[in-house]
């Protein structure tokens, strides 16, 4: 072998459950692709003149009459290109990009370290540990979209660091987060970032072939950001911290019936807003 030449590591290429994998013979490097496309179609009746409903202004149109309309048609809801990898057994990484709506959007982009088979820490852009429906990948959802309470109260993806652990019948995760990637890039004069602390825990007292009972809850403390203020030194317009929480019970039986009950309670103590969901 010539001086200074680097020895090549042999690798194998194979398909597993429809995914393309590349793995080194010594198992130090493992890379695979996790891609999917979701297409949604809808037909409504009536499509317009719905009493009491108006649409928000569409800033992409020169003229918008504000008329509410259900839009019949087909869209590409998700077009994901994902790459996942493990390095030297302990390190792991993921890059997940979405091309829906003819735009490029970073979804998952993180790197982590696995201390054991049941405990790891990761840093980057990923989902805040909150609702079960939110942290569950869209490829495993039981319906096309997540429930409205989840969209209203559960956070999405943010830049941050979090630790996760699990065992027989339990799962827990907690972390500290900043703002989301898309907001960082779209706001020219965004000012100081807010920050958040989030934690989620779940128990499965019953988990067998006949039934699974999932009991979970989360808490989130979040400070507001300077929403594009002209002066970076000025405080946000609304500088009230917000705390949200959720506790829910899910029961899944072989017939794929799912029970989800939610009660919302909001109150304020010492200029801090508490929103609890049970």
C-alpha positions as semicolon CSV with decimal commas, in nm:
position;residue;x (nm);y (nm);z (nm)
1;X;0,000;0,000;0,000
2;X;0,135;0,346;-0,089
3;X;0,257;0,568;0,190
4;X;-0,018;0,791;0,325
5;X;-0,295;0,593;0,157
6;X;-0,603;0,538;0,370
7;X;-0,741;0,189;0,404
8;X;-1,097;0,154;0,280
9;X;-1,359;0,004;0,509
10;X;-1,576;-0,261;0,342
11;X;-1,952;-0,202;0,360
12;X;-2,275;-0,380;0,273
13;X;-2,587;-0,241;0,108
14;X;-2,930;-0,392;0,166
15;X;-3,302;-0,322;0,193
16;X;-3,488;-0,369;0,521
17;X;-3,864;-0,299;0,542
18;X;-3,845;-0,090;0,226
19;X;-3,555;0,125;0,343
20;X;-3,209;0,139;0,185
21;X;-2,930;0,071;0,436
22;X;-2,553;0,113;0,413
23;X;-2,351;-0,049;0,690
24;X;-1,979;-0,096;0,741
25;X;-1,859;-0,450;0,804
26;X;-1,724;-0,351;1,146
27;X;-2,065;-0,197;1,241
28;X;-1,902;0,136;1,326
29;X;-2,104;0,319;1,061
30;X;-2,467;0,263;0,968
31;X;-2,667;0,496;0,741
32;X;-3,018;0,451;0,605
33;X;-3,284;0,650;0,420
34;X;-3,632;0,710;0,564
35;X;-3,847;0,875;0,297
36;X;-4,222;0,909;0,244
37;X;-4,485;1,100;0,049
38;X;-4,835;1,175;0,182
39;X;-5,102;1,292;-0,063
40;X;-5,438;1,423;0,061
41;X;-5,756;1,482;-0,138
42;X;-6,081;1,646;-0,026
43;X;-6,424;1,725;-0,165
44;X;-6,659;1,957;0,028
45;X;-7,024;2,053;0,002
46;X;-7,098;2,342;0,014
47;X;-6,768;2,497;-0,088
48;X;-6,853;2,860;-0,005
49;X;-7,112;3,096;0,143
50;X;-7,077;2,933;0,484
51;X;-7,265;3,147;0,738
52;X;-7,051;3,308;1,005
53;X;-6,713;3,205;0,863
54;X;-6,453;3,432;0,708
55;X;-6,102;3,356;0,586
56;X;-5,785;3,519;0,705
57;X;-5,616;3,752;0,459
58;X;-5,396;3,579;0,205
59;X;-5,087;3,798;0,179
60;X;-4,978;3,619;-0,141
61;X;-5,277;3,763;-0,331
62;X;-5,301;4,122;-0,454
63;X;-5,675;4,122;-0,382
64;X;-5,853;3,903;-0,127
65;X;-6,227;3,934;-0,072
66;X;-6,212;3,755;0,263
67;X;-6,473;3,501;0,155
68;X;-6,441;3,167;0,333
69;X;-6,409;2,875;0,094
70;X;-6,350;2,505;0,133
71;X;-6,097;2,418;-0,133
72;X;-6,170;2,098;-0,323
73;X;-5,860;1,936;-0,460
74;X;-5,544;1,740;-0,393
75;X;-5,223;1,844;-0,221
76;X;-4,888;1,689;-0,141
77;X;-4,910;1,704;0,237
78;X;-4,563;1,566;0,304
79;X;-4,264;1,487;0,083
80;X;-3,991;1,382;0,323
81;X;-3,631;1,296;0,252
82;X;-3,464;1,165;0,565
83;X;-3,117;1,033;0,641
84;X;-3,042;0,858;0,969
85;X;-2,709;0,731;1,094
86;X;-2,531;0,567;1,385
87;X;-2,158;0,620;1,442
88;X;-1,939;0,395;1,656
89;X;-2,254;0,244;1,815
90;X;-2,294;0,532;2,064
91;X;-2,346;0,836;1,840
92;X;-2,655;0,889;1,627
93;X;-2,776;1,162;1,390
94;X;-3,072;1,249;1,170
95;X;-3,149;1,495;0,890
96;X;-3,510;1,515;0,773
97;X;-3,617;1,767;0,508
98;X;-3,969;1,831;0,375
99;X;-4,040;1,945;0,016
100;X;-4,419;1,986;0,045
101;X;-4,582;2,299;-0,104
102;X;-4,277;2,334;-0,330
103;X;-4,073;2,466;-0,036
104;X;-3,772;2,327;0,150
105;X;-3,821;2,301;0,525
106;X;-3,586;2,148;0,780
107;X;-3,771;1,910;1,011
108;X;-3,533;1,697;1,217
109;X;-3,166;1,794;1,228
110;X;-2,982;1,670;1,534
111;X;-2,696;1,463;1,670
112;X;-2,698;1,263;1,992
113;X;-2,512;1,027;2,218
114;X;-2,651;0,698;2,348
115;X;-2,530;0,622;2,702
116;X;-2,715;0,290;2,704
117;X;-2,999;0,112;2,527
118;X;-3,247;0,308;2,742
119;X;-3,091;0,652;2,788
120;X;-2,966;0,914;2,542
121;X;-2,917;1,286;2,494
122;X;-2,944;1,483;2,169
123;X;-2,891;1,839;2,049
124;X;-3,020;2,019;1,741
125;X;-3,363;2,083;1,589
126;X;-3,627;1,830;1,696
127;X;-3,970;1,796;1,857
128;X;-4,026;1,937;2,204
129;X;-4,131;1,648;2,436
130;X;-4,498;1,732;2,487
131;X;-4,811;1,559;2,355
132;X;-4,795;1,194;2,247
133;X;-4,957;1,284;1,915
134;X;-4,697;1,555;1,859
135;X;-4,388;1,346;1,931
136;X;-4,523;1,052;1,728
137;X;-4,393;1,054;1,371
138;X;-4,650;1,137;1,102
139;X;-4,589;0,796;0,944
140;X;-4,742;0,631;1,252
141;X;-5,044;0,861;1,302
142;X;-5,385;0,695;1,301
143;X;-5,538;0,980;1,096
144;X;-5,413;1,223;0,832
145;X;-5,377;1,515;1,075
146;X;-5,320;1,563;1,447
147;X;-5,613;1,666;1,674
148;X;-5,689;2,038;1,711
149;X;-5,606;2,047;2,087
150;X;-5,259;1,917;2,005
151;X;-5,207;2,179;1,735
152;X;-5,328;2,451;1,972
153;X;-5,132;2,366;2,287
154;X;-4,843;2,134;2,197
155;X;-4,525;2,288;2,063
156;X;-4,351;2,175;1,745
157;X;-3,981;2,154;1,664
158;X;-3,723;2,384;1,820
159;X;-3,349;2,415;1,856
160;X;-3,248;2,267;2,188
161;X;-3,098;1,988;2,393
162;X;-3,290;1,707;2,564
163;X;-3,237;1,381;2,746
164;X;-3,464;1,079;2,712
165;X;-3,492;0,757;2,909
166;X;-3,731;0,461;2,905
167;X;-3,785;0,117;3,047
168;X;-4,054;-0,145;3,088
169;X;-4,382;0,045;3,102
170;X;-4,240;0,398;3,131
171;X;-4,088;0,679;2,923
172;X;-3,956;1,026;3,020
173;X;-3,788;1,316;2,845
174;X;-3,687;1,673;2,940
175;X;-3,495;1,952;2,775
176;X;-3,422;2,322;2,717
177;X;-3,516;2,490;2,389
178;X;-3,485;2,813;2,192
179;X;-3,683;2,912;1,885
180;X;-3,772;2,718;1,573
181;X;-3,548;2,720;1,267
182;X;-3,801;2,869;1,025
183;X;-3,867;3,170;1,249
184;X;-3,494;3,230;1,287
185;X;-3,449;3,252;0,913
186;X;-3,764;3,446;0,819
187;X;-3,736;3,733;1,066
188;X;-3,475;3,987;0,963
189;X;-3,491;4,193;1,283
190;X;-3,600;3,931;1,529
191;X;-3,439;4,055;1,850
192;X;-3,354;3,827;2,140
193;X;-3,482;3,470;2,144
194;X;-3,716;3,338;2,403
195;X;-3,643;3,008;2,572
196;X;-3,842;2,717;2,707
197;X;-3,815;2,424;2,947
198;X;-4,023;2,116;2,871
199;X;-4,068;1,771;3,022
200;X;-4,292;1,475;2,948
201;X;-4,349;1,141;3,122
202;X;-4,568;0,843;3,031
203;X;-4,669;0,513;3,186
204;X;-4,820;0,199;3,034
205;X;-4,966;-0,003;3,324
206;X;-5,136;-0,237;3,077
207;X;-4,954;-0,342;2,760
208;X;-5,039;-0,678;2,607
209;X;-5,180;-0,829;2,289
210;X;-5,537;-0,740;2,387
211;X;-5,505;-0,383;2,518
212;X;-5,264;-0,098;2,579
213;X;-5,335;0,181;2,829
214;X;-5,116;0,488;2,800
215;X;-5,114;0,754;3,074
216;X;-4,898;1,057;3,001
217;X;-4,850;1,421;3,086
218;X;-4,621;1,712;3,011
219;X;-4,528;2,057;3,141
220;X;-4,379;2,348;2,949
221;X;-4,244;2,683;3,072
222;X;-4,185;2,932;2,792
223;X;-4,070;3,294;2,780
224;X;-4,170;3,518;2,486
225;X;-3,935;3,640;2,217
226;X;-3,878;3,987;2,072
227;X;-4,111;3,956;1,777
228;X;-3,919;4,169;1,529
229;X;-3,912;4,482;1,749
230;X;-3,728;4,782;1,607
231;X;-3,508;4,816;1,917
232;X;-3,334;4,501;2,041
233;X;-3,312;4,653;2,389
234;X;-3,688;4,697;2,419
235;X;-3,878;4,420;2,601
236;X;-4,132;4,210;2,409
237;X;-4,481;4,355;2,373
238;X;-4,613;4,066;2,582
239;X;-4,349;3,966;2,834
240;X;-4,568;3,726;3,028
241;X;-4,420;3,377;3,066
242;X;-4,657;3,094;2,986
243;X;-4,684;2,751;3,142
244;X;-4,882;2,477;2,971
245;X;-4,956;2,123;3,074
246;X;-5,143;1,819;2,956
247;X;-5,250;1,495;3,113
248;X;-5,428;1,233;2,904
249;X;-5,524;0,869;2,902
250;X;-5,528;0,669;2,579
251;X;-5,670;0,322;2,540
252;X;-5,595;0,121;2,227
253;X;-5,770;-0,209;2,162
254;X;-5,728;-0,449;1,870
255;X;-6,008;-0,275;1,678
256;X;-5,797;0,045;1,676
257;X;-6,051;0,233;1,885
258;X;-5,893;0,524;2,066
259;X;-6,030;0,717;2,364
260;X;-5,906;1,072;2,422
261;X;-6,067;1,307;2,671
262;X;-5,950;1,666;2,719
263;X;-6,060;1,947;2,952
264;X;-5,892;2,288;2,927
265;X;-5,840;2,519;3,225
266;X;-5,662;2,857;3,199
267;X;-5,575;3,097;3,482
268;X;-5,321;3,365;3,573
269;X;-5,106;3,397;3,885
270;X;-4,859;3,683;3,933
271;X;-4,855;3,773;3,562
272;X;-4,789;3,412;3,467
273;X;-5,047;3,234;3,250
274;X;-5,119;2,870;3,331
275;X;-5,299;2,653;3,074
276;X;-5,376;2,301;3,191
277;X;-5,537;2,024;2,990
278;X;-5,679;1,712;3,151
